[in-house]
Amino acid sequence: MDDRTILVHACCGPCSTASIERMLTEGWKPTLFFSNSNIFPQEEADLRYEALLAVARAYGVPVIREVWNHEGWLEAVTGLEAEKEGGRRCEACFAYNLSEASQKAEELGFEHFCTTLTLSRFKNSKTIFRVGERFPHFEELDFKKKGGFDRSLVLSRELGLYRQHYCGCEFSIPSS
Ligand code: SF4
Protein backbone atom coordinates (compact mmCIF):
# COMPACT_ATOMS: atom_id res chain seq x y z
CA MET A 1 0.00 0.00 0.00
CA ASP A 2 1.12 3.59 -0.78
CA ASP A 3 2.94 4.82 2.33
CA ARG A 4 0.86 8.04 2.52
CA THR A 5 -2.39 6.11 2.95
CA ILE A 6 -3.77 6.60 6.42
CA LEU A 7 -6.76 5.27 8.33
CA VAL A 8 -8.40 8.14 10.18
CA HIS A 9 -10.47 7.37 13.24
CA ALA A 10 -13.24 9.95 12.73
CA CYS A 11 -15.12 10.91 15.88
CA CYS A 12 -17.73 12.94 13.96
CA GLY A 13 -18.34 14.96 10.78
CA PRO A 14 -17.45 18.44 12.11
CA CYS A 15 -14.07 17.34 13.52
CA SER A 16 -13.31 15.54 10.27
CA THR A 17 -13.72 18.62 8.03
CA ALA A 18 -10.59 20.58 8.89
CA SER A 19 -8.66 17.39 9.70
CA ILE A 20 -9.25 15.97 6.22
CA GLU A 21 -8.62 19.31 4.56
CA ARG A 22 -5.25 19.56 6.31
CA MET A 23 -4.27 15.95 5.56
CA LEU A 24 -5.03 16.38 1.87
CA THR A 25 -2.89 19.52 1.69
CA GLU A 26 -0.07 17.61 3.43
CA GLY A 27 -0.18 14.80 0.88
CA TRP A 28 -1.93 12.15 2.97
CA LYS A 29 -4.43 9.76 1.37
CA PRO A 30 -7.04 9.36 4.09
CA THR A 31 -9.72 6.73 4.57
CA LEU A 32 -12.24 7.61 7.27
CA PHE A 33 -13.06 5.04 9.94
CA PHE A 34 -16.20 5.39 12.08
CA SER A 35 -16.48 2.98 15.00
CA ASN A 36 -17.36 5.10 18.06
CA SER A 37 -19.18 2.58 20.22
CA ASN A 38 -18.95 5.22 22.96
CA ILE A 39 -21.76 7.22 21.35
CA PHE A 40 -25.16 6.77 22.95
CA PRO A 41 -27.89 6.19 21.92
CA GLN A 42 -27.47 4.45 18.57
CA GLU A 43 -29.70 7.07 16.86
CA GLU A 44 -27.11 9.67 17.85
CA ALA A 45 -24.31 7.51 16.40
CA ASP A 46 -26.34 7.26 13.17
CA LEU A 47 -26.79 11.04 13.01
CA ARG A 48 -23.05 11.61 13.47
CA TYR A 49 -22.29 9.00 10.84
CA GLU A 50 -24.62 10.75 8.36
CA ALA A 51 -22.71 13.99 8.95
CA LEU A 52 -19.45 12.13 8.34
CA LEU A 53 -20.78 10.77 5.05
CA ALA A 54 -21.48 14.36 3.94
CA VAL A 55 -17.84 15.23 4.71
CA ALA A 56 -16.59 12.15 2.85
CA ARG A 57 -18.64 13.13 -0.20
CA ALA A 58 -17.40 16.73 -0.07
CA TYR A 59 -13.72 15.66 -0.02
CA GLY A 60 -14.05 12.50 -2.11
CA VAL A 61 -12.63 10.16 0.52
CA PRO A 62 -13.78 6.61 1.39
CA VAL A 63 -15.45 5.69 4.69
CA ILE A 64 -15.51 2.43 6.62
CA ARG A 65 -18.11 1.92 9.36
CA GLU A 66 -17.60 -0.57 12.17
CA VAL A 67 -20.45 -2.29 14.02
CA TRP A 68 -21.66 -0.24 17.01
CA ASN A 69 -20.91 -2.19 20.19
CA HIS A 70 -21.94 -0.01 23.09
CA GLU A 71 -22.06 -2.96 25.52
CA GLY A 72 -18.40 -3.68 24.79
CA TRP A 73 -17.53 -0.01 25.33
CA LEU A 74 -19.45 0.06 28.65
CA GLU A 75 -17.38 -2.90 29.83
CA ALA A 76 -14.19 -1.01 29.00
CA VAL A 77 -15.21 1.94 31.21
CA THR A 78 -16.67 -0.10 34.07
CA GLY A 79 -15.95 1.62 37.40
CA LEU A 80 -15.18 4.93 35.68
CA GLU A 81 -18.77 6.01 34.98
CA ALA A 82 -18.72 8.85 37.53
CA GLU A 83 -15.40 10.33 36.38
CA LYS A 84 -15.47 13.93 35.21
CA GLU A 85 -15.21 14.65 31.50
CA GLY A 86 -11.54 14.75 30.59
CA GLY A 87 -10.63 12.23 33.29
CA ARG A 88 -9.87 8.51 33.39
CA ARG A 89 -13.11 7.43 31.70
CA CYS A 90 -12.21 9.53 28.68
CA GLU A 91 -8.71 8.07 28.60
CA ALA A 92 -10.22 4.55 28.58
CA CYS A 93 -12.62 5.70 25.86
CA PHE A 94 -9.74 6.99 23.70
CA ALA A 95 -7.96 3.67 24.21
CA TYR A 96 -11.06 1.73 23.15
CA ASN A 97 -11.51 3.72 19.94
CA LEU A 98 -7.82 3.83 19.06
CA SER A 99 -7.51 0.11 19.64
CA GLU A 100 -10.35 -0.50 17.17
CA ALA A 101 -8.74 1.81 14.61
CA SER A 102 -5.33 0.19 15.12
CA GLN A 103 -6.78 -3.29 14.58
CA LYS A 104 -8.60 -2.15 11.45
CA ALA A 105 -5.45 -0.49 10.11
CA GLU A 106 -3.53 -3.72 10.72
CA GLU A 107 -6.24 -5.85 9.11
CA LEU A 108 -6.40 -3.67 5.98
CA GLY A 109 -2.65 -3.12 5.66
CA PHE A 110 -2.50 0.62 6.41
CA GLU A 111 0.96 1.87 7.37
CA HIS A 112 -0.49 4.73 9.44
CA PHE A 113 -3.51 5.65 11.48
CA CYS A 114 -4.56 8.74 13.43
CA THR A 115 -7.62 10.31 15.04
CA THR A 116 -9.67 13.47 14.56
CA LEU A 117 -10.20 13.56 18.34
CA THR A 118 -7.22 15.94 18.52
CA LEU A 119 -9.18 18.67 16.75
CA SER A 120 -11.51 19.40 19.66
CA ARG A 121 -10.65 22.23 22.05
CA PHE A 122 -12.19 20.10 24.77
CA LYS A 123 -9.78 17.20 24.36
CA ASN A 124 -6.18 17.16 25.46
CA SER A 125 -3.96 16.14 22.55
CA LYS A 126 -1.12 15.10 24.87
CA THR A 127 -3.42 12.59 26.58
CA ILE A 128 -4.58 11.29 23.20
CA PHE A 129 -0.95 10.91 22.06
CA ARG A 130 0.01 9.15 25.28
CA VAL A 131 -2.78 6.63 24.62
CA GLY A 132 -2.03 6.44 20.89
CA GLU A 133 1.61 5.51 21.36
CA ARG A 134 0.51 2.14 22.80
CA PHE A 135 -0.57 1.15 19.29
CA PRO A 136 1.57 0.42 16.24
CA HIS A 137 1.50 2.88 13.32
CA PHE A 138 -0.12 5.72 15.30
CA GLU A 139 0.62 9.16 13.85
CA GLU A 140 0.69 12.14 16.22
CA LEU A 141 -1.32 14.58 14.12
CA ASP A 142 -2.61 17.44 16.26
CA PHE A 143 -5.50 18.85 14.26
CA LYS A 144 -6.28 21.69 16.66
CA LYS A 145 -2.96 23.27 15.61
CA LYS A 146 -2.90 25.71 12.66
CA GLY A 147 -6.36 27.05 13.63
CA GLY A 148 -7.98 23.66 13.03
CA PHE A 149 -10.88 24.05 15.42
CA ASP A 150 -11.97 27.46 14.06
CA ARG A 151 -11.59 26.19 10.50
CA SER A 152 -13.86 23.23 11.34
CA LEU A 153 -16.58 25.65 12.47
CA VAL A 154 -16.46 27.46 9.12
CA LEU A 155 -16.41 24.27 7.05
CA SER A 156 -19.18 22.61 9.10
CA ARG A 157 -21.39 25.67 8.58
CA GLU A 158 -20.69 25.63 4.85
CA LEU A 159 -21.65 21.96 4.61
CA GLY A 160 -24.69 22.42 6.88
CA LEU A 161 -23.49 19.62 9.17
CA TYR A 162 -25.29 18.33 12.23
CA ARG A 163 -23.38 19.44 15.34
CA GLN A 164 -23.78 17.41 18.50
CA HIS A 165 -24.36 19.06 21.87
CA TYR A 166 -22.54 16.57 24.06
CA CYS A 167 -19.36 14.55 23.76
CA GLY A 168 -20.91 11.16 23.08
CA CYS A 169 -21.57 8.70 25.91
CA GLU A 170 -24.59 8.74 28.23
CA PHE A 171 -22.36 10.09 31.03
CA SER A 172 -21.70 13.26 29.03
CA ILE A 173 -25.35 14.11 28.30
CA PRO A 174 -26.27 17.34 30.13
CA SER A 175 -28.88 16.63 32.80
CA SER A 176 -31.38 19.40 31.88
S1 SF4 B 1 -17.20 12.09 27.69
FE1 SF4 B 1 -16.63 11.69 25.56
S2 SF4 B 1 -14.44 11.06 25.58
FE2 SF4 B 1 -15.28 10.93 27.67
S3 SF4 B 1 -15.95 8.81 27.89
FE3 SF4 B 1 -17.75 9.96 27.24
S4 SF4 B 1 -17.73 9.83 25.00
FE4 SF4 B 1 -15.70 9.18 25.70
PDB file of C-alpha atoms and ligand atoms in Angstrom:
ATOM      1  CA  MET A   1       0.000   0.000   0.000  1.00  0.00           C
ATOM      2  CA  ASP A   2       1.121   3.586  -0.776  1.00  0.00           C
ATOM      3  CA  ASP A   3       2.939   4.818   2.331  1.00  0.00           C
ATOM      4  CA  ARG A   4       0.861   8.038   2.522  1.00  0.00           C
ATOM      5  CA  THR A   5      -2.392   6.113   2.950  1.00  0.00           C
ATOM      6  CA  ILE A   6      -3.767   6.598   6.420  1.00  0.00           C
ATOM      7  CA  LEU A   7      -6.764   5.267   8.331  1.00  0.00           C
ATOM      8  CA  VAL A   8      -8.400   8.138  10.182  1.00  0.00           C
ATOM      9  CA  HIS A   9     -10.469   7.369  13.242  1.00  0.00           C
ATOM     10  CA  ALA A  10     -13.241   9.953  12.727  1.00  0.00           C
ATOM     11  CA  CYS A  11     -15.124  10.915  15.881  1.00  0.00           C
ATOM     12  CA  CYS A  12     -17.733  12.937  13.960  1.00  0.00           C
ATOM     13  CA  GLY A  13     -18.340  14.959  10.783  1.00  0.00           C
ATOM     14  CA  PRO A  14     -17.455  18.441  12.110  1.00  0.00           C
ATOM     15  CA  CYS A  15     -14.071  17.337  13.520  1.00  0.00           C
ATOM     16  CA  SER A  16     -13.306  15.540  10.267  1.00  0.00           C
ATOM     17  CA  THR A  17     -13.723  18.616   8.032  1.00  0.00           C
ATOM     18  CA  ALA A  18     -10.591  20.582   8.888  1.00  0.00           C
ATOM     19  CA  SER A  19      -8.658  17.392   9.705  1.00  0.00           C
ATOM     20  CA  ILE A  20      -9.253  15.966   6.223  1.00  0.00           C
ATOM     21  CA  GLU A  21      -8.616  19.310   4.557  1.00  0.00           C
ATOM     22  CA  ARG A  22      -5.247  19.558   6.309  1.00  0.00           C
ATOM     23  CA  MET A  23      -4.267  15.948   5.557  1.00  0.00           C
ATOM     24  CA  LEU A  24      -5.029  16.377   1.873  1.00  0.00           C
ATOM     25  CA  THR A  25      -2.891  19.519   1.691  1.00  0.00           C
ATOM     26  CA  GLU A  26      -0.069  17.612   3.434  1.00  0.00           C
ATOM     27  CA  GLY A  27      -0.180  14.797   0.876  1.00  0.00           C
ATOM     28  CA  TRP A  28      -1.932  12.145   2.966  1.00  0.00           C
ATOM     29  CA  LYS A  29      -4.430   9.762   1.370  1.00  0.00           C
ATOM     30  CA  PRO A  30      -7.037   9.362   4.091  1.00  0.00           C
ATOM     31  CA  THR A  31      -9.722   6.729   4.568  1.00  0.00           C
ATOM     32  CA  LEU A  32     -12.239   7.610   7.274  1.00  0.00           C
ATOM     33  CA  PHE A  33     -13.061   5.041   9.936  1.00  0.00           C
ATOM     34  CA  PHE A  34     -16.197   5.392  12.075  1.00  0.00           C
ATOM     35  CA  SER A  35     -16.477   2.980  15.000  1.00  0.00           C
ATOM     36  CA  ASN A  36     -17.356   5.101  18.057  1.00  0.00           C
ATOM     37  CA  SER A  37     -19.180   2.579  20.215  1.00  0.00           C
ATOM     38  CA  ASN A  38     -18.951   5.220  22.958  1.00  0.00           C
ATOM     39  CA  ILE A  39     -21.756   7.220  21.345  1.00  0.00           C
ATOM     40  CA  PHE A  40     -25.157   6.768  22.949  1.00  0.00           C
ATOM     41  CA  PRO A  41     -27.889   6.188  21.919  1.00  0.00           C
ATOM     42  CA  GLN A  42     -27.471   4.453  18.571  1.00  0.00           C
ATOM     43  CA  GLU A  43     -29.702   7.066  16.855  1.00  0.00           C
ATOM     44  CA  GLU A  44     -27.107   9.668  17.848  1.00  0.00           C
ATOM     45  CA  ALA A  45     -24.311   7.508  16.402  1.00  0.00           C
ATOM     46  CA  ASP A  46     -26.336   7.256  13.171  1.00  0.00           C
ATOM     47  CA  LEU A  47     -26.787  11.044  13.011  1.00  0.00           C
ATOM     48  CA  ARG A  48     -23.055  11.608  13.470  1.00  0.00           C
ATOM     49  CA  TYR A  49     -22.290   8.998  10.838  1.00  0.00           C
ATOM     50  CA  GLU A  50     -24.616  10.749   8.356  1.00  0.00           C
ATOM     51  CA  ALA A  51     -22.714  13.990   8.951  1.00  0.00           C
ATOM     52  CA  LEU A  52     -19.451  12.129   8.345  1.00  0.00           C
ATOM     53  CA  LEU A  53     -20.784  10.773   5.049  1.00  0.00           C
ATOM     54  CA  ALA A  54     -21.479  14.360   3.939  1.00  0.00           C
ATOM     55  CA  VAL A  55     -17.837  15.227   4.705  1.00  0.00           C
ATOM     56  CA  ALA A  56     -16.592  12.151   2.853  1.00  0.00           C
ATOM     57  CA  ARG A  57     -18.635  13.132  -0.204  1.00  0.00           C
ATOM     58  CA  ALA A  58     -17.395  16.731  -0.071  1.00  0.00           C
ATOM     59  CA  TYR A  59     -13.723  15.655  -0.019  1.00  0.00           C
ATOM     60  CA  GLY A  60     -14.054  12.496  -2.105  1.00  0.00           C
ATOM     61  CA  VAL A  61     -12.626  10.155   0.524  1.00  0.00           C
ATOM     62  CA  PRO A  62     -13.779   6.613   1.393  1.00  0.00           C
ATOM     63  CA  VAL A  63     -15.455   5.686   4.687  1.00  0.00           C
ATOM     64  CA  ILE A  64     -15.511   2.431   6.619  1.00  0.00           C
ATOM     65  CA  ARG A  65     -18.109   1.916   9.361  1.00  0.00           C
ATOM     66  CA  GLU A  66     -17.600  -0.574  12.168  1.00  0.00           C
ATOM     67  CA  VAL A  67     -20.454  -2.288  14.016  1.00  0.00           C
ATOM     68  CA  TRP A  68     -21.665  -0.236  17.014  1.00  0.00           C
ATOM     69  CA  ASN A  69     -20.906  -2.189  20.187  1.00  0.00           C
ATOM     70  CA  HIS A  70     -21.942  -0.013  23.093  1.00  0.00           C
ATOM     71  CA  GLU A  71     -22.059  -2.964  25.515  1.00  0.00           C
ATOM     72  CA  GLY A  72     -18.404  -3.678  24.790  1.00  0.00           C
ATOM     73  CA  TRP A  73     -17.532  -0.012  25.334  1.00  0.00           C
ATOM     74  CA  LEU A  74     -19.446   0.060  28.650  1.00  0.00           C
ATOM     75  CA  GLU A  75     -17.380  -2.902  29.832  1.00  0.00           C
ATOM     76  CA  ALA A  76     -14.189  -1.011  29.001  1.00  0.00           C
ATOM     77  CA  VAL A  77     -15.210   1.939  31.208  1.00  0.00           C
ATOM     78  CA  THR A  78     -16.669  -0.098  34.074  1.00  0.00           C
ATOM     79  CA  GLY A  79     -15.948   1.618  37.398  1.00  0.00           C
ATOM     80  CA  LEU A  80     -15.183   4.932  35.683  1.00  0.00           C
ATOM     81  CA  GLU A  81     -18.769   6.015  34.981  1.00  0.00           C
ATOM     82  CA  ALA A  82     -18.721   8.851  37.534  1.00  0.00           C
ATOM     83  CA  GLU A  83     -15.401  10.328  36.378  1.00  0.00           C
ATOM     84  CA  LYS A  84     -15.467  13.932  35.211  1.00  0.00           C
ATOM     85  CA  GLU A  85     -15.212  14.647  31.504  1.00  0.00           C
ATOM     86  CA  GLY A  86     -11.538  14.746  30.590  1.00  0.00           C
ATOM     87  CA  GLY A  87     -10.632  12.226  33.293  1.00  0.00           C
ATOM     88  CA  ARG A  88      -9.869   8.510  33.394  1.00  0.00           C
ATOM     89  CA  ARG A  89     -13.109   7.429  31.702  1.00  0.00           C
ATOM     90  CA  CYS A  90     -12.205   9.527  28.675  1.00  0.00           C
ATOM     91  CA  GLU A  91      -8.710   8.065  28.601  1.00  0.00           C
ATOM     92  CA  ALA A  92     -10.220   4.550  28.575  1.00  0.00           C
ATOM     93  CA  CYS A  93     -12.616   5.696  25.863  1.00  0.00           C
ATOM     94  CA  PHE A  94      -9.743   6.989  23.701  1.00  0.00           C
ATOM     95  CA  ALA A  95      -7.956   3.666  24.214  1.00  0.00           C
ATOM     96  CA  TYR A  96     -11.062   1.733  23.154  1.00  0.00           C
ATOM     97  CA  ASN A  97     -11.512   3.716  19.945  1.00  0.00           C
ATOM     98  CA  LEU A  98      -7.815   3.834  19.058  1.00  0.00           C
ATOM     99  CA  SER A  99      -7.512   0.110  19.644  1.00  0.00           C
ATOM    100  CA  GLU A 100     -10.349  -0.502  17.165  1.00  0.00           C
ATOM    101  CA  ALA A 101      -8.738   1.813  14.614  1.00  0.00           C
ATOM    102  CA  SER A 102      -5.335   0.192  15.117  1.00  0.00           C
ATOM    103  CA  GLN A 103      -6.775  -3.294  14.584  1.00  0.00           C
ATOM    104  CA  LYS A 104      -8.597  -2.152  11.454  1.00  0.00           C
ATOM    105  CA  ALA A 105      -5.447  -0.495  10.108  1.00  0.00           C
ATOM    106  CA  GLU A 106      -3.532  -3.716  10.721  1.00  0.00           C
ATOM    107  CA  GLU A 107      -6.239  -5.845   9.109  1.00  0.00           C
ATOM    108  CA  LEU A 108      -6.400  -3.667   5.984  1.00  0.00           C
ATOM    109  CA  GLY A 109      -2.648  -3.115   5.657  1.00  0.00           C
ATOM    110  CA  PHE A 110      -2.502   0.624   6.406  1.00  0.00           C
ATOM    111  CA  GLU A 111       0.964   1.873   7.370  1.00  0.00           C
ATOM    112  CA  HIS A 112      -0.489   4.733   9.440  1.00  0.00           C
ATOM    113  CA  PHE A 113      -3.510   5.650  11.482  1.00  0.00           C
ATOM    114  CA  CYS A 114      -4.557   8.745  13.429  1.00  0.00           C
ATOM    115  CA  THR A 115      -7.620  10.307  15.041  1.00  0.00           C
ATOM    116  CA  THR A 116      -9.666  13.468  14.558  1.00  0.00           C
ATOM    117  CA  LEU A 117     -10.201  13.561  18.336  1.00  0.00           C
ATOM    118  CA  THR A 118      -7.225  15.937  18.515  1.00  0.00           C
ATOM    119  CA  LEU A 119      -9.184  18.670  16.749  1.00  0.00           C
ATOM    120  CA  SER A 120     -11.505  19.403  19.658  1.00  0.00           C
ATOM    121  CA  ARG A 121     -10.652  22.228  22.051  1.00  0.00           C
ATOM    122  CA  PHE A 122     -12.194  20.101  24.765  1.00  0.00           C
ATOM    123  CA  LYS A 123      -9.777  17.198  24.361  1.00  0.00           C
ATOM    124  CA  ASN A 124      -6.181  17.162  25.461  1.00  0.00           C
ATOM    125  CA  SER A 125      -3.959  16.142  22.547  1.00  0.00           C
ATOM    126  CA  LYS A 126      -1.116  15.104  24.874  1.00  0.00           C
ATOM    127  CA  THR A 127      -3.419  12.595  26.576  1.00  0.00           C
ATOM    128  CA  ILE A 128      -4.576  11.289  23.196  1.00  0.00           C
ATOM    129  CA  PHE A 129      -0.951  10.910  22.055  1.00  0.00           C
ATOM    130  CA  ARG A 130       0.005   9.147  25.285  1.00  0.00           C
ATOM    131  CA  VAL A 131      -2.775   6.628  24.617  1.00  0.00           C
ATOM    132  CA  GLY A 132      -2.033   6.439  20.892  1.00  0.00           C
ATOM    133  CA  GLU A 133       1.610   5.505  21.363  1.00  0.00           C
ATOM    134  CA  ARG A 134       0.508   2.140  22.796  1.00  0.00           C
ATOM    135  CA  PHE A 135      -0.573   1.147  19.291  1.00  0.00           C
ATOM    136  CA  PRO A 136       1.572   0.422  16.243  1.00  0.00           C
ATOM    137  CA  HIS A 137       1.502   2.879  13.320  1.00  0.00           C
ATOM    138  CA  PHE A 138      -0.117   5.716  15.303  1.00  0.00           C
ATOM    139  CA  GLU A 139       0.622   9.162  13.853  1.00  0.00           C
ATOM    140  CA  GLU A 140       0.691  12.144  16.218  1.00  0.00           C
ATOM    141  CA  LEU A 141      -1.320  14.578  14.117  1.00  0.00           C
ATOM    142  CA  ASP A 142      -2.606  17.443  16.255  1.00  0.00           C
ATOM    143  CA  PHE A 143      -5.497  18.846  14.258  1.00  0.00           C
ATOM    144  CA  LYS A 144      -6.280  21.688  16.657  1.00  0.00           C
ATOM    145  CA  LYS A 145      -2.963  23.265  15.611  1.00  0.00           C
ATOM    146  CA  LYS A 146      -2.904  25.711  12.655  1.00  0.00           C
ATOM    147  CA  GLY A 147      -6.364  27.046  13.627  1.00  0.00           C
ATOM    148  CA  GLY A 148      -7.981  23.659  13.028  1.00  0.00           C
ATOM    149  CA  PHE A 149     -10.885  24.050  15.419  1.00  0.00           C
ATOM    150  CA  ASP A 150     -11.965  27.456  14.058  1.00  0.00           C
ATOM    151  CA  ARG A 151     -11.589  26.187  10.501  1.00  0.00           C
ATOM    152  CA  SER A 152     -13.859  23.233  11.336  1.00  0.00           C
ATOM    153  CA  LEU A 153     -16.584  25.649  12.473  1.00  0.00           C
ATOM    154  CA  VAL A 154     -16.459  27.460   9.124  1.00  0.00           C
ATOM    155  CA  LEU A 155     -16.414  24.269   7.050  1.00  0.00           C
ATOM    156  CA  SER A 156     -19.181  22.610   9.104  1.00  0.00           C
ATOM    157  CA  ARG A 157     -21.388  25.665   8.583  1.00  0.00           C
ATOM    158  CA  GLU A 158     -20.691  25.633   4.847  1.00  0.00           C
ATOM    159  CA  LEU A 159     -21.648  21.959   4.613  1.00  0.00           C
ATOM    160  CA  GLY A 160     -24.691  22.419   6.880  1.00  0.00           C
ATOM    161  CA  LEU A 161     -23.488  19.617   9.168  1.00  0.00           C
ATOM    162  CA  TYR A 162     -25.289  18.327  12.232  1.00  0.00           C
ATOM    163  CA  ARG A 163     -23.377  19.443  15.340  1.00  0.00           C
ATOM    164  CA  GLN A 164     -23.779  17.405  18.503  1.00  0.00           C
ATOM    165  CA  HIS A 165     -24.363  19.063  21.865  1.00  0.00           C
ATOM    166  CA  TYR A 166     -22.541  16.568  24.059  1.00  0.00           C
ATOM    167  CA  CYS A 167     -19.363  14.551  23.761  1.00  0.00           C
ATOM    168  CA  GLY A 168     -20.911  11.161  23.080  1.00  0.00           C
ATOM    169  CA  CYS A 169     -21.573   8.704  25.907  1.00  0.00           C
ATOM    170  CA  GLU A 170     -24.587   8.744  28.230  1.00  0.00           C
ATOM    171  CA  PHE A 171     -22.364  10.091  31.031  1.00  0.00           C
ATOM    172  CA  SER A 172     -21.702  13.255  29.030  1.00  0.00           C
ATOM    173  CA  ILE A 173     -25.345  14.115  28.297  1.00  0.00           C
ATOM    174  CA  PRO A 174     -26.273  17.344  30.128  1.00  0.00           C
ATOM    175  CA  SER A 175     -28.883  16.627  32.798  1.00  0.00           C
ATOM    176  CA  SER A 176     -31.378  19.396  31.877  1.00  0.00           C
TER     177      SER A 176
HETATM  178  S1  SF4 B   1     -17.200  12.086  27.691  1.00  0.00           S
HETATM  179 FE1  SF4 B   1     -16.632  11.691  25.564  1.00  0.00          FE
HETATM  180  S2  SF4 B   1     -14.442  11.063  25.580  1.00  0.00           S
HETATM  181 FE2  SF4 B   1     -15.279  10.929  27.670  1.00  0.00          FE
HETATM  182  S3  SF4 B   1     -15.948   8.811  27.891  1.00  0.00           S
HETATM  183 FE3  SF4 B   1     -17.751   9.962  27.239  1.00  0.00          FE
HETATM  184  S4  SF4 B   1     -17.731   9.826  24.996  1.00  0.00           S
HETATM  185 FE4  SF4 B   1     -15.700   9.185  25.701  1.00  0.00          FE
END
